[in-house]
mmCIF file of C-alpha atoms in Angstrom:
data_model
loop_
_atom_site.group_PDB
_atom_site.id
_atom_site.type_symbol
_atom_site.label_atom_id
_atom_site.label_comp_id
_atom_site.label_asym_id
_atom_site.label_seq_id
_atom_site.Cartn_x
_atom_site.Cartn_y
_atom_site.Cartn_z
ATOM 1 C CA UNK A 1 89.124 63.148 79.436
ATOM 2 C CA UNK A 2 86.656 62.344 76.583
ATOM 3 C CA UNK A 3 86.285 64.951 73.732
ATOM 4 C CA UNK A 4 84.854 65.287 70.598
ATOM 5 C CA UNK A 5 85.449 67.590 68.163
ATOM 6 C CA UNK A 6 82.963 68.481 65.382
ATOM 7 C CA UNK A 7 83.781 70.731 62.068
ATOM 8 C CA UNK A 8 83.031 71.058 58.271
ATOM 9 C CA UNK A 9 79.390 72.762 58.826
ATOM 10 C CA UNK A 10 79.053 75.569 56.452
ATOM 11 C CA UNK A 11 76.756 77.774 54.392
ATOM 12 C CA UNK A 12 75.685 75.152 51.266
ATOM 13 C CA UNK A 13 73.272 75.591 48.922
ATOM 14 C CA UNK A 14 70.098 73.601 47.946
ATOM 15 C CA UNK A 15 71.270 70.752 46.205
ATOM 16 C CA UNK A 16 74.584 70.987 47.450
ATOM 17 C CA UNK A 17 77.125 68.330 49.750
ATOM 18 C CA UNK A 18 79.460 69.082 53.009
ATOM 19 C CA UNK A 19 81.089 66.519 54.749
ATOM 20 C CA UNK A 20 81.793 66.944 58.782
ATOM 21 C CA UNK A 21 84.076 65.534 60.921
ATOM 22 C CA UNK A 22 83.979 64.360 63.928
ATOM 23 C CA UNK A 23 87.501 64.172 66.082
ATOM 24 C CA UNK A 24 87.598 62.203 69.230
ATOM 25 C CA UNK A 25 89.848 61.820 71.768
ATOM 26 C CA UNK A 26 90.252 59.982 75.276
ATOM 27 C CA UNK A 27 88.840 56.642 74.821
ATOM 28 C CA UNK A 28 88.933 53.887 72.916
ATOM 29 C CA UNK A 29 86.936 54.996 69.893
ATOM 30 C CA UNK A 30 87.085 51.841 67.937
ATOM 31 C CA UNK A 31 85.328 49.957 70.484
ATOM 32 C CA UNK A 32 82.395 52.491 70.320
ATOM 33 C CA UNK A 33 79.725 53.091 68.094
ATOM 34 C CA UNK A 34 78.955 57.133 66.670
ATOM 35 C CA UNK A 35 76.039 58.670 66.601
ATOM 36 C CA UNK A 36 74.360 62.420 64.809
ATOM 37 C CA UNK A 37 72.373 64.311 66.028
ATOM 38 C CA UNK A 38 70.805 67.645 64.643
ATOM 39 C CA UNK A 39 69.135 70.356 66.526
ATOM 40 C CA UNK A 40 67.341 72.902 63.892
ATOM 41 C CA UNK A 41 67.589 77.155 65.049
ATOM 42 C CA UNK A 42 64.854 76.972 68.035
ATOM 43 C CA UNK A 43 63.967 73.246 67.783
ATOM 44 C CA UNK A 44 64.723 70.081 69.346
ATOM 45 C CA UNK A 45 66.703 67.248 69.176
ATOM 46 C CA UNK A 46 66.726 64.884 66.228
ATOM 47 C CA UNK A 47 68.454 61.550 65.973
ATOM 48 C CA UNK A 48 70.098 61.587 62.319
ATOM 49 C CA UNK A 49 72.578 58.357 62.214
ATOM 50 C CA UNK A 50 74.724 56.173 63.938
ATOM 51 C CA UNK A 51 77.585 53.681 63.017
ATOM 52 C CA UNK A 52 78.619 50.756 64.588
ATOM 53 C CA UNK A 53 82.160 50.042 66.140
ATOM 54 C CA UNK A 54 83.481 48.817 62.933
ATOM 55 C CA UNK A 55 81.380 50.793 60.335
ATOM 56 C CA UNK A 56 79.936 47.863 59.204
ATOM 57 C CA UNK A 57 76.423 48.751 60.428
ATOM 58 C CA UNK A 58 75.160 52.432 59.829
ATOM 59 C CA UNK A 59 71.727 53.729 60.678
ATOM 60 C CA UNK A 60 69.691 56.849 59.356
ATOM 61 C CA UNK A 61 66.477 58.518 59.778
ATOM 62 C CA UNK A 62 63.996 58.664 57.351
ATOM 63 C CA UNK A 63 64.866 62.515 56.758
ATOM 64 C CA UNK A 64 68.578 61.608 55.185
ATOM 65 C CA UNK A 65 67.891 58.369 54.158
ATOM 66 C CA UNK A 66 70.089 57.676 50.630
ATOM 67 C CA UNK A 67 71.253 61.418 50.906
ATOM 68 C CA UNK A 68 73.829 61.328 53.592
ATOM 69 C CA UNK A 69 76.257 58.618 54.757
ATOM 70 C CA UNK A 70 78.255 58.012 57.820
ATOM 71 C CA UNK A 71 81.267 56.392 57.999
ATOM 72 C CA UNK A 72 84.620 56.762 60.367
ATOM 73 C CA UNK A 73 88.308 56.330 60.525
ATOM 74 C CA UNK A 74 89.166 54.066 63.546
ATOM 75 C CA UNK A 75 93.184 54.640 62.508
ATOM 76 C CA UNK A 76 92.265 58.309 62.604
ATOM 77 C CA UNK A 77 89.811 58.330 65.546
ATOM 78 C CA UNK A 78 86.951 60.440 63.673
ATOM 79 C CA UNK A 79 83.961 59.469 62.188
ATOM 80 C CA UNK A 80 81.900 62.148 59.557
ATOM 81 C CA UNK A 81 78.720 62.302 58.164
ATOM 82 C CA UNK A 82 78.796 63.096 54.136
ATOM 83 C CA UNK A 83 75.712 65.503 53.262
ATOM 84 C CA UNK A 84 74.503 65.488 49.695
ATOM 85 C CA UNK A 85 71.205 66.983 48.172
ATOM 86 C CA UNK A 86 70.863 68.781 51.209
ATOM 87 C CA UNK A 87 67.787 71.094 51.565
ATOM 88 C CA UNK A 88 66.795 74.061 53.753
ATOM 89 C CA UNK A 89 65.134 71.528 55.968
ATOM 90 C CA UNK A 90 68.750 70.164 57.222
ATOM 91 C CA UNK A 91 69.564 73.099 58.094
ATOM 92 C CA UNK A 92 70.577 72.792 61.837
ATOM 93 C CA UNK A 93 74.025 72.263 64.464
ATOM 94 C CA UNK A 94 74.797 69.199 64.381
ATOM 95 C CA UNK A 95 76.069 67.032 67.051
ATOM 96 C CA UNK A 96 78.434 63.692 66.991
ATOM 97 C CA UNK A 97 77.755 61.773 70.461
ATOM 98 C CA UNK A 98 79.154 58.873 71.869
ATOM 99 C CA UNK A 99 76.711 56.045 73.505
ATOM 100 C CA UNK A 100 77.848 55.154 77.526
ATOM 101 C CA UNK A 101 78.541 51.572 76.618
ATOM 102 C CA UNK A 102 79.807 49.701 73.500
ATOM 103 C CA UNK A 103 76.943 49.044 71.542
ATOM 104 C CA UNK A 104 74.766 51.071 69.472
ATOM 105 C CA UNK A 105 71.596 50.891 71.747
ATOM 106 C CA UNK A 106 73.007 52.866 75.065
ATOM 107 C CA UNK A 107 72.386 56.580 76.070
ATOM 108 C CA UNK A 108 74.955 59.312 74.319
ATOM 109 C CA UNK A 109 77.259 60.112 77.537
ATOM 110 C CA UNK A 110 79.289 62.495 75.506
ATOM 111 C CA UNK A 111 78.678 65.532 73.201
ATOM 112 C CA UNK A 112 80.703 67.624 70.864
ATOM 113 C CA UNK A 113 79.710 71.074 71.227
ATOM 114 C CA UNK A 114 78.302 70.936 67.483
ATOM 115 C CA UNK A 115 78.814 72.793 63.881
ATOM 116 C CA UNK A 116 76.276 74.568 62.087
ATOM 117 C CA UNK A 117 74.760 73.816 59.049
ATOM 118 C CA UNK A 118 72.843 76.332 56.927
ATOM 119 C CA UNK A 119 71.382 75.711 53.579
ATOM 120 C CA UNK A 120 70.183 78.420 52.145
ATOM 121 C CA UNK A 121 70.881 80.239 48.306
ATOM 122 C CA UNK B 1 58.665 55.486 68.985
ATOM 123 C CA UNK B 2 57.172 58.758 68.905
ATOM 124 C CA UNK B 3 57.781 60.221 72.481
ATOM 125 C CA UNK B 4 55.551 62.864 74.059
ATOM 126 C CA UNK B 5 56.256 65.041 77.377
ATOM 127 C CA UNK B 6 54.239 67.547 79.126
ATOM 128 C CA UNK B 7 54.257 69.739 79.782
ATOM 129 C CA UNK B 8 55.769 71.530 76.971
ATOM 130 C CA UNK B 9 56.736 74.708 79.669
ATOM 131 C CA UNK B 10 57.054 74.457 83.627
ATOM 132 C CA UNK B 11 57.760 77.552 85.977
ATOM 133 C CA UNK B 12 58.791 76.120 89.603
ATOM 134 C CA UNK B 13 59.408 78.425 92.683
ATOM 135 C CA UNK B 14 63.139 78.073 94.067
ATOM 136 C CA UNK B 15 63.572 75.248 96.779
ATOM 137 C CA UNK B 16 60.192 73.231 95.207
ATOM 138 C CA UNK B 17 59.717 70.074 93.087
ATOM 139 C CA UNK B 18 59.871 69.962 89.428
ATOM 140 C CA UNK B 19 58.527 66.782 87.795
ATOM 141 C CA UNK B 20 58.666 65.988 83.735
ATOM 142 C CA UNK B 21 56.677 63.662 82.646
ATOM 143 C CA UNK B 22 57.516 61.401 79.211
ATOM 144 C CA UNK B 23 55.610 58.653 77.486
ATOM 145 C CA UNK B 24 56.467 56.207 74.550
ATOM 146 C CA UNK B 25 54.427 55.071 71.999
ATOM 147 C CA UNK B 26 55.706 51.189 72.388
ATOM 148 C CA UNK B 27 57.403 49.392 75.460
ATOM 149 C CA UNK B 28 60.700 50.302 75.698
ATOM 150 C CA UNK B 29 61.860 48.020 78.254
ATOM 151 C CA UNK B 30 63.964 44.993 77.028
ATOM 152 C CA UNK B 31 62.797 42.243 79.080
ATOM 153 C CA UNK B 32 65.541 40.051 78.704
ATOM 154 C CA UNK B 33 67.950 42.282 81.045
ATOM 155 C CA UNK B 34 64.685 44.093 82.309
ATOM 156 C CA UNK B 35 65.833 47.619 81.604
ATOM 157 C CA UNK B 36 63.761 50.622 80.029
ATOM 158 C CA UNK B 37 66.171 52.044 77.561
ATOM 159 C CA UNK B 38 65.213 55.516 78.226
ATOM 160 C CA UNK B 39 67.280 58.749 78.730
ATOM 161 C CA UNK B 40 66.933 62.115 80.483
ATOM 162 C CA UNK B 41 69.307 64.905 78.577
ATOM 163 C CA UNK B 42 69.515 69.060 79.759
ATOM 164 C CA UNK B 43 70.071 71.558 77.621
ATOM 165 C CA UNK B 44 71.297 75.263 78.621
ATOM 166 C CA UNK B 45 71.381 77.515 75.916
ATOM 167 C CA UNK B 46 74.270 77.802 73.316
ATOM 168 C CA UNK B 47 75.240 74.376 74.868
ATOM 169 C CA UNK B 48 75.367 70.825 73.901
ATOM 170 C CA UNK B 49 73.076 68.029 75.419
ATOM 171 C CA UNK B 50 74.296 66.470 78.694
ATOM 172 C CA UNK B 51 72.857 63.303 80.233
ATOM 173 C CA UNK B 52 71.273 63.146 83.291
ATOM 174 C CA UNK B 53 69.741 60.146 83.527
ATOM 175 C CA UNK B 54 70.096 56.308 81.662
ATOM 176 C CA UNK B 55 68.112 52.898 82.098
ATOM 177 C CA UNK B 56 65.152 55.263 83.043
ATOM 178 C CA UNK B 57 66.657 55.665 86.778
ATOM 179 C CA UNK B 58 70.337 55.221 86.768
ATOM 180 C CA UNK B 59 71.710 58.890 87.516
ATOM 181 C CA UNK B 60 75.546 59.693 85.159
ATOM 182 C CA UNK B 61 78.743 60.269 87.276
ATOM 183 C CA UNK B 62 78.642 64.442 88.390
ATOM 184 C CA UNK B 63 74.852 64.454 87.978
ATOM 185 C CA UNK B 64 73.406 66.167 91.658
ATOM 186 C CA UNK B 65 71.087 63.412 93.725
ATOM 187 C CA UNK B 66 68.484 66.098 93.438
ATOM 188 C CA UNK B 67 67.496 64.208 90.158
ATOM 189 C CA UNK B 68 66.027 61.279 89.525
ATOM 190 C CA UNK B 69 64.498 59.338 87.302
ATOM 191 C CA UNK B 70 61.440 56.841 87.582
ATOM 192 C CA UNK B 71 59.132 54.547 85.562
ATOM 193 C CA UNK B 72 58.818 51.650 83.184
ATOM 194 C CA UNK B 73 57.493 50.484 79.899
ATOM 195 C CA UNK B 74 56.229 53.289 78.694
ATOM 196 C CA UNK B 75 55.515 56.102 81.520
ATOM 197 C CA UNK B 76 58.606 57.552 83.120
ATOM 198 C CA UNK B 77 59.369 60.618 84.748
ATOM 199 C CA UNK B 78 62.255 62.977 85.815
ATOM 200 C CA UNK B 79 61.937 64.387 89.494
ATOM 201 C CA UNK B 80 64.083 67.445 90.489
ATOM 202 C CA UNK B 81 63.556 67.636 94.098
ATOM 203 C CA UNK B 82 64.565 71.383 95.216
ATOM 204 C CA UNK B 83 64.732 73.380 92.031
ATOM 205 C CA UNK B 84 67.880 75.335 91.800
ATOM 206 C CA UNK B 85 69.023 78.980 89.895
ATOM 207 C CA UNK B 86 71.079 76.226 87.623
ATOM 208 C CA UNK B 87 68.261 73.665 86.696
ATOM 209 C CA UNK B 88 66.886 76.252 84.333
ATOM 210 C CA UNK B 89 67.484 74.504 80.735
ATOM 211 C CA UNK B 90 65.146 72.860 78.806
ATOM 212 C CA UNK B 91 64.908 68.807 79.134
ATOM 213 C CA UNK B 92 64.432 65.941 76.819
ATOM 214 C CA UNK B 93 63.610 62.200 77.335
ATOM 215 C CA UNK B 94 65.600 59.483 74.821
ATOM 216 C CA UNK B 95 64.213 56.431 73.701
ATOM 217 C CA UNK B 96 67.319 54.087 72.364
ATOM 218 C CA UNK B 97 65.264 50.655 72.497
ATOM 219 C CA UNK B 98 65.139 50.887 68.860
ATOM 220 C CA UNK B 99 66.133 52.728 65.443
ATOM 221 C CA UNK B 100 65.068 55.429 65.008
ATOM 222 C CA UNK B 101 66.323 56.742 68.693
ATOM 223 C CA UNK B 102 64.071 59.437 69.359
ATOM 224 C CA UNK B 103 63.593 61.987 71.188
ATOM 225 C CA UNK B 104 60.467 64.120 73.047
ATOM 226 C CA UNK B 105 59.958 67.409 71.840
ATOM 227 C CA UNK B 106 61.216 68.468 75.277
ATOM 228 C CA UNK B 107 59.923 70.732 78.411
ATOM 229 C CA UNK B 108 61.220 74.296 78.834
ATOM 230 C CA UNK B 109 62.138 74.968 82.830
ATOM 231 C CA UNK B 110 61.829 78.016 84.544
ATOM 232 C CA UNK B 111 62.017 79.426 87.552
ATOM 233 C CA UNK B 112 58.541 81.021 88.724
#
């Protein structure tokens, strides 16, 4: 059975960095790309980033652009998404997903059940 | 591709039809393999997404033939045919023809 595992969200403040992990198991994960994605208290879903199989081509939204970074461990099957500067605005559970095929551009079959994220001082 | 569904809220009787409608801001329909790269996702409170639908129409493995999903380009819409106690989440459509994926703001479902 496919499972991921997401942890490292915590109370940060403004300004601050937290890294989260994402543990898989069940499939293949090298041959898959990774994807984030945040839901903020009461809102809906928003597509943060997503790495290719290899790590060699990562994606962001506008809204974390050049302050987080995703990356992943194929030896280690996890991938994580590094937080810095974050603001009150990231604040939000937040999701790793796998896409149904093995390419970036394919619907997320598979959900971790998420870790929450609150910045706040 | 900014993605827009209505309604935002639905209220269905038990037994009757509940139909979401999304629509895309661009195409999203490759035309080289002609498929809409389009997703339908439920939520249920305190829980993580779960896909219903991909390729606009193709219903995932363990997903009841009650839904469906139909459209092209950049209409499409999700089709519950006999509303059930358990449909009661709140649904979003998926764009992944393109970074940034994107999502609709999503339609609350209730039962009336």
């Amino acid at each position: 059975e496919v499972h991921l595992l997401e942890s490292g969200g915590d109370f940060v403040q403004p300004g601050g960095s937290l890294r989260l992990s994402c543990a898989t198991s069940g499939f293949t994960f090298s041959n898959y790309a990774m994807s984030w994605v945040r839901q903020a208290p009461g809102k809906g879903l928003e597509w943060v980033s997503s790495t290719s199989a290899s790590g060699d081509n990562t994606y962001y939204a506008d809204s974390v652009k050049g302050r987080y970074t995703i990356s992943r461990d194929n030896a280690k099957n996890t991938a994580f998404l590094q937080m810095n500067s974050v603001r009150a605005e990231d604040t939000a559970t937040y999701y790793c997903a796998k896409p149904k095929g093995d390419g970036a551009y394919y619907a997320m079959d598979v959900w971790g059940q998420g870790t929450t994220v609150t910045v706040s001082s | 591709i900014v993605m827009t569904q209505s309604p935002d809220s639905l209220a269905v009787s038990l037994g009757e039809r509940a139909t979401i409608n999304c629509k895309s801001s661009q195409s999203v329909l490759y035309n080289s393999n002609n498929k809409n790269y389009l997703g339908w996702y439920q939520q249920k409170p305190g829980q993580p997404p779960k896909l219903l639908i991909y390729w606009a129409s193709f219903r995932e493995s363990g997903v009841p033939d009650r839904f469906s999903g139909s459209g092209s380009e950049t209409d499409f819409t999700l089709t519950i045919s006999s509303l059930q106690a358990e449909d009661v989440a709140v649904y979003y459509c998926q764009q992944y023809y393109k970074t940034p994926q994107t999502f609709g703001q999503g339609t609350k479902l209730e039962i009336k």
